[in-house]
Amino acid sequence: DLLVEDCTFTNFKGDYWIYVETLGAFNNAIQNVKINRNFFLSQSGNCRGPTNIAINSSFVLVYGVGNNGGPLTPNSFVQHVHITNNVMRADYIKTGIQAFHNVKDIVISGNQVYNAGQLGGIIDDVGSYAIMCYENGSFYSKHAIIKDNYIFNCRDNGFYIAGPWNNSVISGNVVDTQ
């Protein structure tokens, strides 16, 4: 279990602010993650920006690895995740919220994501996202509920869903200005 609640994160200039990942022998799960009512404000020029930002970066990343160069492991995942009611403000951050590989039962709701993506003139940008659920080949990721979020000034994608996210719902969100 992990609870990060009612915290203020300011003046960061790094790649990830909250990073939850399965590690070790790739046979353990992380369950019951709650990231709720936090405030994130980046330092100007966050995440190695503006010219060296092709690397991934995000306020919140949930990463269920699931393999170590070998076959996928069904027991190495993150599940029962709630990322709710957070306020995220940045100028140079690639992604507001990410669920990446082998994540089950995630709720992303009631968040405010401002300025996800890079400012103009970034030549090595390979995409930026306010909210991303990404799976590259595993069939273990499933059931993402993305609802009632407010996204302002996303610079590339408001939502990016890739891979087999079965039984997922996106509803009631507002994406304002690009």
Coordinates of C-alpha atoms in Angstrom, one line a residue:
D1 CA 0.0 0.0 0.0
L2 CA 1.1 3.5 -0.8
L3 CA -0.6 6.8 0.1
V4 CA 0.7 10.2 -1.0
E5 CA -1.9 12.7 0.0
D6 CA -2.2 16.5 0.7
C7 CA 1.4 17.2 -0.2
T8 CA 2.9 20.2 -1.9
F9 CA 5.8 19.6 -4.4
T10 CA 7.4 22.8 -5.6
N11 CA 10.5 24.0 -7.5
F12 CA 11.4 20.5 -8.8
K13 CA 13.6 20.3 -11.9
G14 CA 13.8 16.6 -12.5
D15 CA 12.4 13.8 -14.6
Y16 CA 9.8 12.2 -12.2
W17 CA 8.1 13.5 -9.1
I18 CA 6.3 10.4 -7.9
Y19 CA 7.6 7.2 -9.5
V20 CA 6.0 3.8 -8.5
E21 CA 7.6 0.8 -10.1
T22 CA 7.8 -3.0 -9.6
L23 CA 11.4 -4.1 -9.3
G24 CA 13.4 -7.1 -8.1
A25 CA 12.9 -10.5 -9.4
F26 CA 9.9 -9.3 -11.4
N27 CA 7.6 -11.6 -9.5
N28 CA 6.0 -9.1 -7.1
A29 CA 3.0 -6.8 -7.4
I30 CA 2.4 -3.3 -5.9
Q31 CA -1.2 -2.8 -4.9
N32 CA -3.4 -0.1 -3.5
V33 CA -1.6 3.1 -4.6
K34 CA -3.4 6.3 -3.8
I35 CA -2.1 9.7 -4.9
N36 CA -4.7 12.3 -3.9
R37 CA -5.1 16.0 -3.4
N38 CA -1.4 17.0 -4.0
F39 CA -0.1 20.2 -5.6
F40 CA 2.8 20.1 -8.0
L41 CA 4.5 23.2 -9.3
S42 CA 7.7 22.8 -11.4
Q43 CA 10.7 25.1 -11.4
S44 CA 11.0 27.1 -14.6
G45 CA 12.7 24.9 -17.2
N46 CA 11.7 21.6 -15.6
C47 CA 13.0 18.3 -16.9
R48 CA 16.3 19.2 -18.6
G49 CA 14.5 21.5 -20.8
P50 CA 14.1 23.1 -23.2
T51 CA 16.5 21.4 -25.7
N52 CA 17.2 18.0 -24.1
I53 CA 13.7 16.8 -23.3
A54 CA 13.2 13.7 -25.5
I55 CA 13.5 11.6 -22.4
N56 CA 10.4 10.7 -20.5
S57 CA 9.3 12.9 -17.6
S58 CA 6.1 13.2 -15.6
F59 CA 4.5 14.3 -12.4
V60 CA 3.2 10.8 -11.6
L61 CA 4.4 7.6 -13.2
V62 CA 3.0 4.1 -12.3
Y63 CA 5.2 1.4 -14.0
G64 CA 4.5 -2.3 -13.8
V65 CA 7.6 -3.7 -15.5
G66 CA 6.6 -7.3 -16.0
N67 CA 9.7 -8.6 -17.6
N68 CA 13.5 -8.4 -17.5
G69 CA 14.2 -8.9 -21.2
G70 CA 12.5 -12.3 -21.1
P71 CA 8.9 -13.5 -21.1
L72 CA 6.3 -11.3 -19.4
T73 CA 5.6 -12.2 -15.8
P74 CA 1.9 -12.0 -14.8
N75 CA 2.8 -11.4 -11.1
S76 CA 4.9 -8.2 -11.8
F77 CA 2.3 -5.4 -12.1
V78 CA 0.8 -2.5 -10.3
Q79 CA -2.9 -2.6 -9.5
H80 CA -5.7 -0.8 -7.7
V81 CA -4.3 2.7 -8.4
H82 CA -6.2 6.0 -7.7
I83 CA -4.6 9.2 -8.9
T84 CA -7.3 11.8 -8.0
N85 CA -7.8 15.5 -7.4
N86 CA -4.2 16.6 -7.9
V87 CA -3.2 20.0 -9.4
M88 CA -0.1 19.8 -11.7
R89 CA 1.5 22.9 -13.2
A90 CA 4.7 22.9 -15.4
D91 CA 6.3 24.6 -18.4
Y92 CA 8.6 21.8 -19.5
I93 CA 7.2 18.4 -18.6
K94 CA 6.5 15.6 -21.0
T95 CA 3.5 14.0 -19.3
G96 CA 1.2 14.9 -16.4
I97 CA 0.2 11.3 -15.4
Q98 CA 1.4 8.0 -16.9
A99 CA 0.4 4.4 -16.5
F100 CA 3.1 2.4 -18.2
H101 CA 3.2 -1.4 -18.8
N102 CA 1.4 -4.0 -16.7
V103 CA -1.0 -1.7 -14.8
K104 CA -4.4 -3.0 -13.7
D105 CA -7.4 -1.1 -12.4
I106 CA -6.3 2.5 -12.5
V107 CA -8.6 5.5 -11.8
I108 CA -7.4 8.9 -13.0
S109 CA -10.0 11.4 -11.9
G110 CA -10.6 15.0 -10.9
N111 CA -7.0 16.1 -11.7
Q112 CA -6.0 19.5 -13.1
V113 CA -3.1 19.3 -15.5
Y114 CA -1.7 22.6 -16.8
N115 CA 1.0 22.9 -19.5
A116 CA 1.7 19.3 -20.2
G117 CA 4.3 19.2 -22.9
Q118 CA 7.1 21.4 -24.1
L119 CA 7.2 25.0 -25.1
G120 CA 7.6 25.8 -28.8
G121 CA 10.9 25.3 -30.6
I122 CA 11.8 22.0 -29.1
I123 CA 13.3 20.1 -31.9
D124 CA 13.8 16.7 -30.3
D125 CA 10.3 16.3 -28.9
V126 CA 8.8 12.9 -29.6
G127 CA 5.4 13.6 -28.2
S128 CA 3.9 15.1 -25.0
Y129 CA 0.8 14.0 -23.2
A130 CA -1.4 15.3 -20.4
I131 CA -2.6 11.7 -19.5
M132 CA -1.0 8.6 -20.9
C133 CA -1.8 4.9 -20.6
Y134 CA 0.8 2.9 -22.5
E135 CA 1.3 -0.8 -23.1
N136 CA 3.7 -2.3 -25.5
G137 CA 2.8 -5.9 -26.0
S138 CA 1.6 -7.2 -22.7
F139 CA -2.0 -8.2 -22.2
Y140 CA -1.9 -7.6 -18.5
S141 CA -2.7 -3.8 -18.6
K142 CA -6.4 -3.3 -18.4
H143 CA -9.3 -1.3 -16.9
A144 CA -8.3 2.4 -17.0
I145 CA -11.0 4.9 -15.9
I146 CA -10.1 8.4 -16.9
K147 CA -12.8 10.8 -15.9
D148 CA -13.6 14.4 -14.9
N149 CA -10.1 15.7 -15.4
Y150 CA -9.3 19.3 -16.5
I151 CA -6.5 19.7 -19.0
F152 CA -5.3 23.1 -20.0
N153 CA -2.8 24.0 -22.6
C154 CA -1.6 20.5 -23.5
R155 CA 0.9 20.9 -26.2
D156 CA 0.5 17.6 -28.0
N157 CA -2.1 15.1 -26.7
G158 CA -4.7 15.5 -24.1
F159 CA -5.1 11.7 -23.8
Y160 CA -2.9 9.0 -25.2
I161 CA -4.0 5.3 -24.9
A162 CA -1.8 2.7 -26.6
G163 CA -1.9 -1.1 -26.4
P164 CA -4.6 -3.5 -25.1
W165 CA -6.3 -1.5 -22.3
N166 CA -9.4 -3.7 -22.1
N167 CA -12.6 -2.5 -20.4
S168 CA -11.4 1.2 -20.2
V169 CA -13.5 4.4 -20.0
I170 CA -12.7 8.0 -20.8
S171 CA -15.6 10.3 -19.9
G172 CA -16.5 13.8 -18.6
N173 CA -13.0 15.3 -19.2
V174 CA -12.3 18.9 -20.4
V175 CA -9.4 19.6 -22.6
D176 CA -9.1 23.4 -23.0
T177 CA -6.6 25.2 -25.3
Q178 CA -3.7 23.7 -27.2

